[in-house]
mmCIF file of C-alpha atoms in Angstrom:
data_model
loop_
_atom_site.group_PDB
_atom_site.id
_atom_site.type_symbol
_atom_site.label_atom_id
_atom_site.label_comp_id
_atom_site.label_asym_id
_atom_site.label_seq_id
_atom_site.Cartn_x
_atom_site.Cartn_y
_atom_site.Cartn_z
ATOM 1 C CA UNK K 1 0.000 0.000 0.000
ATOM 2 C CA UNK K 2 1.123 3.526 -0.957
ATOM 3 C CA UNK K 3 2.380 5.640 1.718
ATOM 4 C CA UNK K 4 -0.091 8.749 2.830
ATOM 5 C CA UNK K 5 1.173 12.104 2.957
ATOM 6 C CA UNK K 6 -0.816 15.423 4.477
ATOM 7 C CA UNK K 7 -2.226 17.742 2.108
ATOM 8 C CA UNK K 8 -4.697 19.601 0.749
ATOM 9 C CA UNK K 9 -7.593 17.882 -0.833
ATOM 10 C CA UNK K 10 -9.789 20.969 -1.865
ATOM 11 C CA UNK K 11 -10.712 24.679 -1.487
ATOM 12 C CA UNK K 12 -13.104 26.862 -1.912
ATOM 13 C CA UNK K 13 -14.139 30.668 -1.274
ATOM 14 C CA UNK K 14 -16.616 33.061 -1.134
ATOM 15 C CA UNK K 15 -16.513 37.129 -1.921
ATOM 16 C CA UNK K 16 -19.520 39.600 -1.439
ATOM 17 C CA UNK K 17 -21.600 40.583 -4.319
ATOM 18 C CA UNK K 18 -21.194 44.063 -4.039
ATOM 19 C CA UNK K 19 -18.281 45.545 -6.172
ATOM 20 C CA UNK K 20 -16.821 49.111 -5.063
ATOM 21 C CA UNK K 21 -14.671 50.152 -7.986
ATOM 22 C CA UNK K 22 -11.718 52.646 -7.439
ATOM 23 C CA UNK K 23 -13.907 55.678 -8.008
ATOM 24 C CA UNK K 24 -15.883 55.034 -5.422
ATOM 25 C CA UNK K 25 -13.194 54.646 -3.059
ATOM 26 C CA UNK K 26 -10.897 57.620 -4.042
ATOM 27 C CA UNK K 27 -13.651 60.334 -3.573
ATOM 28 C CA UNK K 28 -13.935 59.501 0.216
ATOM 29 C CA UNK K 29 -10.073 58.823 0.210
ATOM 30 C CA UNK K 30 -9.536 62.107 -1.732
ATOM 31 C CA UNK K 31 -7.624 60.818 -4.002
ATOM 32 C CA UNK K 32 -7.918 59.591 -7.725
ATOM 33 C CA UNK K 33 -8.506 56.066 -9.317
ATOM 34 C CA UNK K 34 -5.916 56.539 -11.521
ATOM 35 C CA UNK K 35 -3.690 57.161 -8.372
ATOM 36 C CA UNK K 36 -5.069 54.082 -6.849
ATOM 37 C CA UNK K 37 -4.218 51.918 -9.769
ATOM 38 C CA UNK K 38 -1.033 52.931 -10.376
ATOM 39 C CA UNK K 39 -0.044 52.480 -6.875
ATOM 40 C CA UNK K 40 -1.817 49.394 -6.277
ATOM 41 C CA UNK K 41 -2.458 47.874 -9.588
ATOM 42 C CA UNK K 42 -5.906 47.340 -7.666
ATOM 43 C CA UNK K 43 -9.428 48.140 -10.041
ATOM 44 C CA UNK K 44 -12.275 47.034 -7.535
ATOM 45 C CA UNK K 45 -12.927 45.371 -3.814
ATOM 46 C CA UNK K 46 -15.844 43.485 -2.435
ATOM 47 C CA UNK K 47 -17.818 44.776 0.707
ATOM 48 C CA UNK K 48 -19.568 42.428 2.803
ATOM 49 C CA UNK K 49 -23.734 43.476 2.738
ATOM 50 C CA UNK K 50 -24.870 45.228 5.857
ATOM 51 C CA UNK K 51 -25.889 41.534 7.010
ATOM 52 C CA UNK K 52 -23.188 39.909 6.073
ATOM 53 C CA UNK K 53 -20.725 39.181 9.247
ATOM 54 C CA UNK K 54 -17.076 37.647 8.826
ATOM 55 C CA UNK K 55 -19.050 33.640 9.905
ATOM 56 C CA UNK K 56 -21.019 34.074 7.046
ATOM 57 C CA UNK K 57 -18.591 34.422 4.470
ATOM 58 C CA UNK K 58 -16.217 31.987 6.129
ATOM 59 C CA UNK K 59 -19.158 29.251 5.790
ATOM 60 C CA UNK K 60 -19.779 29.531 2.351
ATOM 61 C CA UNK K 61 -15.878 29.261 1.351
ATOM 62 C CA UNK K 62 -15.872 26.399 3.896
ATOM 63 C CA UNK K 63 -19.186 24.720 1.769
ATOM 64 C CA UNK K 64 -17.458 25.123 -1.228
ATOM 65 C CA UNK K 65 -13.808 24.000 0.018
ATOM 66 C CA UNK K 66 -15.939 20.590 1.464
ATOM 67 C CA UNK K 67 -17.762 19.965 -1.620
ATOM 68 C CA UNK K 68 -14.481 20.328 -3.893
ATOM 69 C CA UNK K 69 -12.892 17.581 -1.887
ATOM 70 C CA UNK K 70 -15.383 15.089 -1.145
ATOM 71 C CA UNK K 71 -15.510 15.353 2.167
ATOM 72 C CA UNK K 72 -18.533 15.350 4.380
ATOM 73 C CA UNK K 73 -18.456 17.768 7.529
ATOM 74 C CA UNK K 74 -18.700 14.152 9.985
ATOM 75 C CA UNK K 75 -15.304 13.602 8.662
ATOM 76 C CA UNK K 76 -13.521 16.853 10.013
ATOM 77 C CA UNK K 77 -12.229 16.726 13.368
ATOM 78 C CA UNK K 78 -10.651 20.007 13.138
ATOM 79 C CA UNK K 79 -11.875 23.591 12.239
ATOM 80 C CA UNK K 80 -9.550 26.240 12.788
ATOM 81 C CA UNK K 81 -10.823 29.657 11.343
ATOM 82 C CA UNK K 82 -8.327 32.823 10.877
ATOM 83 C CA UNK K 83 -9.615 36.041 10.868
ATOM 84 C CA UNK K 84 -8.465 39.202 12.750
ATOM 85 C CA UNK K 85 -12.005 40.572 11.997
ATOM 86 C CA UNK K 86 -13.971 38.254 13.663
ATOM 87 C CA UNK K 87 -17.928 38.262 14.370
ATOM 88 C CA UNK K 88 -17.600 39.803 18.546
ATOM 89 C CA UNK K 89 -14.747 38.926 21.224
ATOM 90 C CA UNK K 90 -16.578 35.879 21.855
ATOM 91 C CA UNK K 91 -17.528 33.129 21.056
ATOM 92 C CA UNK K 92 -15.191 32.261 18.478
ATOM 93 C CA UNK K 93 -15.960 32.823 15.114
ATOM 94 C CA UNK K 94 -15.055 28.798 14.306
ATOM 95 C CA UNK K 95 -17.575 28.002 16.716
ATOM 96 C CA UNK K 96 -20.781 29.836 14.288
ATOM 97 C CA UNK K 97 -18.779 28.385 11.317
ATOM 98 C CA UNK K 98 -18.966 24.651 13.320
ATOM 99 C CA UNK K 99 -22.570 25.005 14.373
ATOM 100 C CA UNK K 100 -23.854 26.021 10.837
ATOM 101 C CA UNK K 101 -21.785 23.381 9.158
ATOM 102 C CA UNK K 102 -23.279 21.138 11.322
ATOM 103 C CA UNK K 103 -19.871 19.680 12.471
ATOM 104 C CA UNK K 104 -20.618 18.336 15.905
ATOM 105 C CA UNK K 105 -17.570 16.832 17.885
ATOM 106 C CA UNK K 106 -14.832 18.798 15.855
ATOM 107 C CA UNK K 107 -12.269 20.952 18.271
ATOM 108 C CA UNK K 108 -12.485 24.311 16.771
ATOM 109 C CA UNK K 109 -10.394 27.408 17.465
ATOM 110 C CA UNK K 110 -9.567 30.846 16.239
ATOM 111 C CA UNK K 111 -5.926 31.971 15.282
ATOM 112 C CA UNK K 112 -5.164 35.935 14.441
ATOM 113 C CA UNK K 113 -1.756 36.258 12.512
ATOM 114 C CA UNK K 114 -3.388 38.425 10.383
ATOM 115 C CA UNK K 115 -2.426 37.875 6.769
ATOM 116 C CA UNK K 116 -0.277 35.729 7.417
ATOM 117 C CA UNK K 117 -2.772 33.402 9.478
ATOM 118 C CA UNK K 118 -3.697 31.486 6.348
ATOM 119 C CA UNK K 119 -0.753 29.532 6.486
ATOM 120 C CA UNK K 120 -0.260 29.639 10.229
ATOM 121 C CA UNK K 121 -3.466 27.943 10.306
ATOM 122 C CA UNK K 122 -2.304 25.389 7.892
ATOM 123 C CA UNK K 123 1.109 24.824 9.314
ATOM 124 C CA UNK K 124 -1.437 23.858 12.994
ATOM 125 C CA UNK K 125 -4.093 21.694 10.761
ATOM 126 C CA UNK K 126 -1.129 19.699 9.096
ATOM 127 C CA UNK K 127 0.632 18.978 12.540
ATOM 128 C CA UNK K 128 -2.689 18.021 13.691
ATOM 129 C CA UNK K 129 -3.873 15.641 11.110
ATOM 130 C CA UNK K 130 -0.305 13.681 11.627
ATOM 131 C CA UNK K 131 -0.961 13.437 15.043
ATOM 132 C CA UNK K 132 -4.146 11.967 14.316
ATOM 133 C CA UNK K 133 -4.067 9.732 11.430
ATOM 134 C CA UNK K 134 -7.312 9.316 9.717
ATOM 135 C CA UNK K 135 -8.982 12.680 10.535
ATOM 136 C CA UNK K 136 -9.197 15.389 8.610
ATOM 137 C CA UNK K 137 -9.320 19.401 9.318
ATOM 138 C CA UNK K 138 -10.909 22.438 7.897
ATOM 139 C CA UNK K 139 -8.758 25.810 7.358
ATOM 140 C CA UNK K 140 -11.023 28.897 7.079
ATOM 141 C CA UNK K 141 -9.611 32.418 6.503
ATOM 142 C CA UNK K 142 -11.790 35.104 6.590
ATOM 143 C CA UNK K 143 -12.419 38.751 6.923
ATOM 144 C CA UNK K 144 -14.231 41.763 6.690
ATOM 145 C CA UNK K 145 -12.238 45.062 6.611
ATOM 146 C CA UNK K 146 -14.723 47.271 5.288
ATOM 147 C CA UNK K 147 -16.143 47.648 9.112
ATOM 148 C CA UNK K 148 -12.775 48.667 10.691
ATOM 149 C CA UNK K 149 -11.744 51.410 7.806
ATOM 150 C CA UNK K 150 -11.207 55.149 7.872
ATOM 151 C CA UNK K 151 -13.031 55.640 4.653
ATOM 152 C CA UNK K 152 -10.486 59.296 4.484
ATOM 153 C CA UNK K 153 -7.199 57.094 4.740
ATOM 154 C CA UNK K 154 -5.907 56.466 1.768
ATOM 155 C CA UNK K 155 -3.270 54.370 2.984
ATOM 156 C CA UNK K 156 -5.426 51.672 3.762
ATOM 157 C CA UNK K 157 -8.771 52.631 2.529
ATOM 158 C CA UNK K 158 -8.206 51.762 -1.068
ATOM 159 C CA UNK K 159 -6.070 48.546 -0.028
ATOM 160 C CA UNK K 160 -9.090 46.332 1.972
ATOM 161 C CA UNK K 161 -11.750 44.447 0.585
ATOM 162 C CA UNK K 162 -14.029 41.740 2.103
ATOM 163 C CA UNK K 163 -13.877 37.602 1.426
ATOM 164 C CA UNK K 164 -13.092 34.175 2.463
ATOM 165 C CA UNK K 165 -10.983 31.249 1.280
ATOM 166 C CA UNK K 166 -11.069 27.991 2.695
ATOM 167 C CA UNK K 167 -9.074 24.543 2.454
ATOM 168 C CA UNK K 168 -9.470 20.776 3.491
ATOM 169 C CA UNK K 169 -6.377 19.303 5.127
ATOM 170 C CA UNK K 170 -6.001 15.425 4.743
ATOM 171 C CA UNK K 171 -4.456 11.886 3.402
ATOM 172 C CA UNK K 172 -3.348 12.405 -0.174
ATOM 173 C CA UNK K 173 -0.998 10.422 -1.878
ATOM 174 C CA UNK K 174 2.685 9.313 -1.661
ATOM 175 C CA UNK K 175 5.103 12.053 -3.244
ATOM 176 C CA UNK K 176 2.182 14.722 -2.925
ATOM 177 C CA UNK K 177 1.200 16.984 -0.179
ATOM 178 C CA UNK K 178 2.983 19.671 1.945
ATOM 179 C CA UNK K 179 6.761 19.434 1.805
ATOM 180 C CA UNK K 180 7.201 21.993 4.894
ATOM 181 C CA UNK K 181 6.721 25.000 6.579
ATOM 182 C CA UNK K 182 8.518 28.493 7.580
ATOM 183 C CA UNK K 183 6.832 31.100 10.460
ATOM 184 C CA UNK K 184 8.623 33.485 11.788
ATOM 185 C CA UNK K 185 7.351 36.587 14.110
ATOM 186 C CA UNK K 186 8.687 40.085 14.855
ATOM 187 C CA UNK K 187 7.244 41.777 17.801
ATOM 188 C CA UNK K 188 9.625 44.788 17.363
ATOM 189 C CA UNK K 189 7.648 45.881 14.398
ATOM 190 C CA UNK K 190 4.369 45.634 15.929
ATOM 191 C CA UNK K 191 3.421 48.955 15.181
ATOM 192 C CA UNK K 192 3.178 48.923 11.808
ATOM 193 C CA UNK K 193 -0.188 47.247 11.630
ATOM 194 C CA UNK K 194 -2.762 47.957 14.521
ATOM 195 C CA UNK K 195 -5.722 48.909 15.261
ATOM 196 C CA UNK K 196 -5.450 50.446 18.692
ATOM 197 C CA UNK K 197 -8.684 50.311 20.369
ATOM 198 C CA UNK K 198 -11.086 47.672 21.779
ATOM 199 C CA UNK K 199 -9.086 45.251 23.762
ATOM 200 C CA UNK K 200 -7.946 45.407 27.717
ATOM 201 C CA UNK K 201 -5.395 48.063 26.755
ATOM 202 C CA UNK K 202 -7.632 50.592 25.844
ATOM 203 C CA UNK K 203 -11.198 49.497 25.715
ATOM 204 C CA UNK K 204 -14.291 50.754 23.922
ATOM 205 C CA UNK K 205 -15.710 54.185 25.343
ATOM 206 C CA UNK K 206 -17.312 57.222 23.929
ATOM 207 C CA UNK K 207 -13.252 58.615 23.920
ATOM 208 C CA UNK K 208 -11.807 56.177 21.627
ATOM 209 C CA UNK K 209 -14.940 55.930 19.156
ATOM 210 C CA UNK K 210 -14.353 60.299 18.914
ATOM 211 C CA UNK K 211 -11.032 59.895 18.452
ATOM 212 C CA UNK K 212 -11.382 56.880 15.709
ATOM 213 C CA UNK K 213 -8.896 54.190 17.479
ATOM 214 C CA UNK K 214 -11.001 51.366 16.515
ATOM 215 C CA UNK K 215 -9.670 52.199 13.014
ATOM 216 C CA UNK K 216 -7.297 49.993 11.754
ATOM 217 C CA UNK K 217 -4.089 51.727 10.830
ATOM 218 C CA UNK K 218 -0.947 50.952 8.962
ATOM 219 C CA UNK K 219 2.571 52.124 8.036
ATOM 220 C CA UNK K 220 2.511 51.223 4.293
ATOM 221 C CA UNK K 221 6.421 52.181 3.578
ATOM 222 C CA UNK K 222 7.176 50.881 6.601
ATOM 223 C CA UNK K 223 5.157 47.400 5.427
ATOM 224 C CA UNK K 224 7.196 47.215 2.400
ATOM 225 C CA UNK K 225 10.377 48.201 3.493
ATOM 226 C CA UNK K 226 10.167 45.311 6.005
ATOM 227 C CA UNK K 227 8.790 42.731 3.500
ATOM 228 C CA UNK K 228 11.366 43.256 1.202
ATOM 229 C CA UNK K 229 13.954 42.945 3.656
ATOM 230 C CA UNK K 230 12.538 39.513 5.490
ATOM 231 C CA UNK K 231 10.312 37.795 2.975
ATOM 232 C CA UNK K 232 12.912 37.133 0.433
ATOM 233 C CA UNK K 233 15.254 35.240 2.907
ATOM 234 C CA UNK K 234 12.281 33.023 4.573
ATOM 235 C CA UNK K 235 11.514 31.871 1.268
ATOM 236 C CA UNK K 236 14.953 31.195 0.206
ATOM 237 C CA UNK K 237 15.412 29.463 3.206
ATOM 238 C CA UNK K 238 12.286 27.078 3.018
ATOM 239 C CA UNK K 239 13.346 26.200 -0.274
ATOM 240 C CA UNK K 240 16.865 25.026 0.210
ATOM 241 C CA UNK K 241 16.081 23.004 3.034
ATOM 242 C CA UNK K 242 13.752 20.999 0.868
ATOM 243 C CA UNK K 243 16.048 20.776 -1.097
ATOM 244 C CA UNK K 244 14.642 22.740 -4.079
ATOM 245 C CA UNK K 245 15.949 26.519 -5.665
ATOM 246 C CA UNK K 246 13.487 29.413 -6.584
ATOM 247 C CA UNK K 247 13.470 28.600 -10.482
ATOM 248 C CA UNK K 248 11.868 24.688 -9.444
ATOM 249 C CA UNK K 249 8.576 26.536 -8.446
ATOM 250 C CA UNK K 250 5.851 26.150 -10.601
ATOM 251 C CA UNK K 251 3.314 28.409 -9.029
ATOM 252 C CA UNK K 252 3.971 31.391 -6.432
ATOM 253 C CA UNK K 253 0.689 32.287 -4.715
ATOM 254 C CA UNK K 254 1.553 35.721 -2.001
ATOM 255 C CA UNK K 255 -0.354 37.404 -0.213
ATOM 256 C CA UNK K 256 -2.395 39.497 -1.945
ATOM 257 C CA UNK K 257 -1.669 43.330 -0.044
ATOM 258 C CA UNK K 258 -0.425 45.538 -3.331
ATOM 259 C CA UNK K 259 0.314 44.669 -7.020
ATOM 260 C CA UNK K 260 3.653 46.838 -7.153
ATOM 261 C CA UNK K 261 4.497 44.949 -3.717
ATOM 262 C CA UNK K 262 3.744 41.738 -5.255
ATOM 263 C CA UNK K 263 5.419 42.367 -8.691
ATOM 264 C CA UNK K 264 8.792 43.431 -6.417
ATOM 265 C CA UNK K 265 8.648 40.354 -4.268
ATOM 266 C CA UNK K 266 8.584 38.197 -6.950
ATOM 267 C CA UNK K 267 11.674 39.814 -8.645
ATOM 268 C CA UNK K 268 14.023 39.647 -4.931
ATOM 269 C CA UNK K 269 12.857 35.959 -4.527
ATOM 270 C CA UNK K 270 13.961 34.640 -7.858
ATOM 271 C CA UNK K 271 10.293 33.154 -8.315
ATOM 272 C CA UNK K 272 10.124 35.327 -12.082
ATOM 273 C CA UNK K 273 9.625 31.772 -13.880
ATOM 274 C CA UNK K 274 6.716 30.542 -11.646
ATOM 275 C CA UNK K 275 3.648 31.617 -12.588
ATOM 276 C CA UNK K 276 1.828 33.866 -9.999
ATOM 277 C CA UNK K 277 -1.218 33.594 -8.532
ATOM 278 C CA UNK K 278 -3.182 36.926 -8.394
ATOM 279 C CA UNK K 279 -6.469 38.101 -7.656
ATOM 280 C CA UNK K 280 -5.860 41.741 -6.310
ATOM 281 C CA UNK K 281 -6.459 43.506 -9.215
ATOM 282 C CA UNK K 282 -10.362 42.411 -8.723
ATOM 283 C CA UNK K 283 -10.650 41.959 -5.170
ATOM 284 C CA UNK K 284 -7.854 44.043 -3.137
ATOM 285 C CA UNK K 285 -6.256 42.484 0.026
ATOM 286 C CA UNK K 286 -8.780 40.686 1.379
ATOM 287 C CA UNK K 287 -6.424 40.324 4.735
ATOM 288 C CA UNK K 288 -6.135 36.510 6.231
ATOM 289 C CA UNK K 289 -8.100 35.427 3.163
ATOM 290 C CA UNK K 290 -5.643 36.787 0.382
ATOM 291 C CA UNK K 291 -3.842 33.640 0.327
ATOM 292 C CA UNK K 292 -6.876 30.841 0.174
ATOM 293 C CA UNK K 293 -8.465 32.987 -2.354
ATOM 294 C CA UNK K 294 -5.862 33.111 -4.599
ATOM 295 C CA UNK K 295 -4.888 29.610 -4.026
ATOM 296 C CA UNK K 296 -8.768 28.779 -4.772
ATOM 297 C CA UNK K 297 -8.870 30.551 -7.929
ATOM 298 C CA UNK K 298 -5.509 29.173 -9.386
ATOM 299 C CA UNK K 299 -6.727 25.921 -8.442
ATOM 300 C CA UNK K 300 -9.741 26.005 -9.957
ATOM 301 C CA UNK K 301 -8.646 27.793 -13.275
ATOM 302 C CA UNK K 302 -5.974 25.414 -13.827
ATOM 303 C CA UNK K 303 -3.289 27.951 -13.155
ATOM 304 C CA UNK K 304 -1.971 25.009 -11.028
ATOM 305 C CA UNK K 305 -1.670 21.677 -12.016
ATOM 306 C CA UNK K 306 -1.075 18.246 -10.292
ATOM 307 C CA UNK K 307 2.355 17.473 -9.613
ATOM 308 C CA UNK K 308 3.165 21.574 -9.384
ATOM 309 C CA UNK K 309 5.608 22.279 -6.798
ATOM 310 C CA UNK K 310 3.880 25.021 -5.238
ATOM 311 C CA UNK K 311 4.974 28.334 -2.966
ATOM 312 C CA UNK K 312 2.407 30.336 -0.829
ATOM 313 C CA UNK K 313 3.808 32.805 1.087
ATOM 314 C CA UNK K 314 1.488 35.255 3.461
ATOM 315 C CA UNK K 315 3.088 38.135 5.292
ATOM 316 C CA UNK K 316 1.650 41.174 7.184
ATOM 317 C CA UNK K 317 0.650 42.650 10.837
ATOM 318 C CA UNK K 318 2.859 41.473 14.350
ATOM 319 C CA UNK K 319 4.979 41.496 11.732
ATOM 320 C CA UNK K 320 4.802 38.102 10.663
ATOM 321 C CA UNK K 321 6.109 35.793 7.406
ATOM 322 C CA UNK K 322 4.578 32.190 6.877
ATOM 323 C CA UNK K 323 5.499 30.189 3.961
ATOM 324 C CA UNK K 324 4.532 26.665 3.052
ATOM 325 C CA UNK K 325 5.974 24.632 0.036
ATOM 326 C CA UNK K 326 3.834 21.472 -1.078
ATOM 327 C CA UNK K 327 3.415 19.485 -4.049
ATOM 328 C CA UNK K 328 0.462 19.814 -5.681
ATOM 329 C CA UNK K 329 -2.432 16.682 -5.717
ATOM 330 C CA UNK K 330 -5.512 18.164 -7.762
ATOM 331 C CA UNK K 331 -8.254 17.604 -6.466
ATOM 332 C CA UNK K 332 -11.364 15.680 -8.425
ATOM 333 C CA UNK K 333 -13.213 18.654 -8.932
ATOM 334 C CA UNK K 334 -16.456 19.893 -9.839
ATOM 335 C CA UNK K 335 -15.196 23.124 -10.337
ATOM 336 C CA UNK K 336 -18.128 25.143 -9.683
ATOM 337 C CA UNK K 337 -18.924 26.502 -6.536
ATOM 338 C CA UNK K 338 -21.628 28.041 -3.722
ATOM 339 C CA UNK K 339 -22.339 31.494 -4.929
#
């Protein structure tokens, strides 16, 4: 009998119907959409509808991701959901995604890494599902960023968008699956992405609603200066110790936070031959979700194929970097989804 490996055995994802388009967003911004596209290379975002709360979205990527690989929700044991945008404090937002599902008996939890909590989330499902042979886990990213935006920032206003993305962690075949795993965290740089307001620190009150701390805030040059100095060297480093080099990839799928951020990374990795997963033109960053999205959509196009030795790298607020390199077992798809 073949030996099993862990890896993923389908995704799925879900983005809100309504489409704000760069014109929309630069009059409140007070900027232009020309601006916004040529700094960006982003054309339109998703909101979530006024009744539309970060569970929501997460379950329908999470239908979709089951459906693509087979799997019935009796089968998961795990459901670990990353958002940093998450329904209230409490309860978890895994345990609305669990309860709708219907998936009774699963341990669920929350992680927030951010963008990079994708593949956190992964790297914790995979360790799981070796632990426990025979089970199998669901990875949910999702958020909604529309809700915690200064509609007059332009440094972040035109950036956010609104979706989910989803995976199923399990058996797949000998020679497929994930290969391994790099996280790394930097508390030093913690300022850089924040939204200040809300927790113990400095909880909700008339004060901090005036003064717009529940905002979420960001340092953009700061944000690039320190991916392009740390990203780069993660994924170099994941790489060699599996024993592969940058021009081996087949498909590169980042996280989604700028096209001229994006279009640099690739160049200081090496990954220029790999063919690169993007959805930001259409969607923005889409936070903890940029990375299943992406990954969802390649998959499903056929922008990856089986066999594909495959990068995702996600990267943003704490600061932190996770990359995961994995060989590529395509799933037996319909290829339609929940809309």
């Amino acid at each position: 009998m073949a030996k099993q490996s862990t890896g993923i055995l389908g995704t799925g994802s879900y983005l809100p119907k309504e489409e704000v388009a760069n014109e929309e967003v630069a009059a409140k911004a007070g900027v232009t959409a020309e601006w916004i596209q040529r700094k960006t290379q982003i054309s339109s975002r998703r909101h979530a509808a006024p009744d539309e709360a970060t569970s929501d979205l997460a379950i329908r990527a999470a239908r979709n991701a089951l459906s693509q690989a087979r799997v019935d929700i009796g089968q998961i044991g795990y459901i670990i959901v990353s958002t940093s945008t998450g329904d209230s404090p409490q309860p978890p937002t895994s345990y609305l995604v669990q309860d709708a599902l219907g998936g009774r008996g699963a341990a669920c939890f929350d992680i927030n890494v951010v963008c990079s909590g994708f593949v956190y989330a992964l790297a914790l499902a995979h360790s799981l599902v070796e632990l426990r042979p025979g089970t199998y886990a669901l990875v949910v990213a999702a958020d909604v960023y529309s809700r915690i935006l200064d509609a007059t920032d332009r440094r972040t206003a035109v950036l956010f968008g609104d979706g989910a993305g989803a995976a199923v962690v399990g058996p797949v075949p000998e020679r497929s699956g994930i290969i391994g795993f790099d996280l790394s965290s930097d508390g030093s740089a913690s300022q850089l992405i924040r939204v200040e307001a809300g927790g113990s620190r400095l909880p909700a009150s008339h004060e901090t609603v005036e003064a717009g701390d529940h905002f979420f805030r960001m340092d953009g040059r700061g944000v690039l200066n320190y991916v392009m100095e740390h990203v780069p060297p993660v994924l170099e480093s994941l790489m060699v110790r599996a024993g592969f080099q940058p021009h081996e990839v087949d498909v590169f799928v980042p996280h989604q936070a700028n096209g001229v951020m994006v279009t640099e990374l690739v160049e200081r990795a090496g990954l220029t031959g790999a063919r690169i997963a993007r959805t930001l033109e259409r969607y923005g960053n889409v936070g903890s979700a940029s990375v299943p999205v992406a990954l969802d959509e390649a998959n499903r196009s056929g922008l990856i194929k089986d066999g594909d030795l495959v990068l995702l790298a996600g990267f943003g607020g704490g600061m932190s970097i996770g990359a995961c390199l994995l060989h590529w077992s395509a799933p037996t798809v319909p290829v339609s989804q929940e809309a």
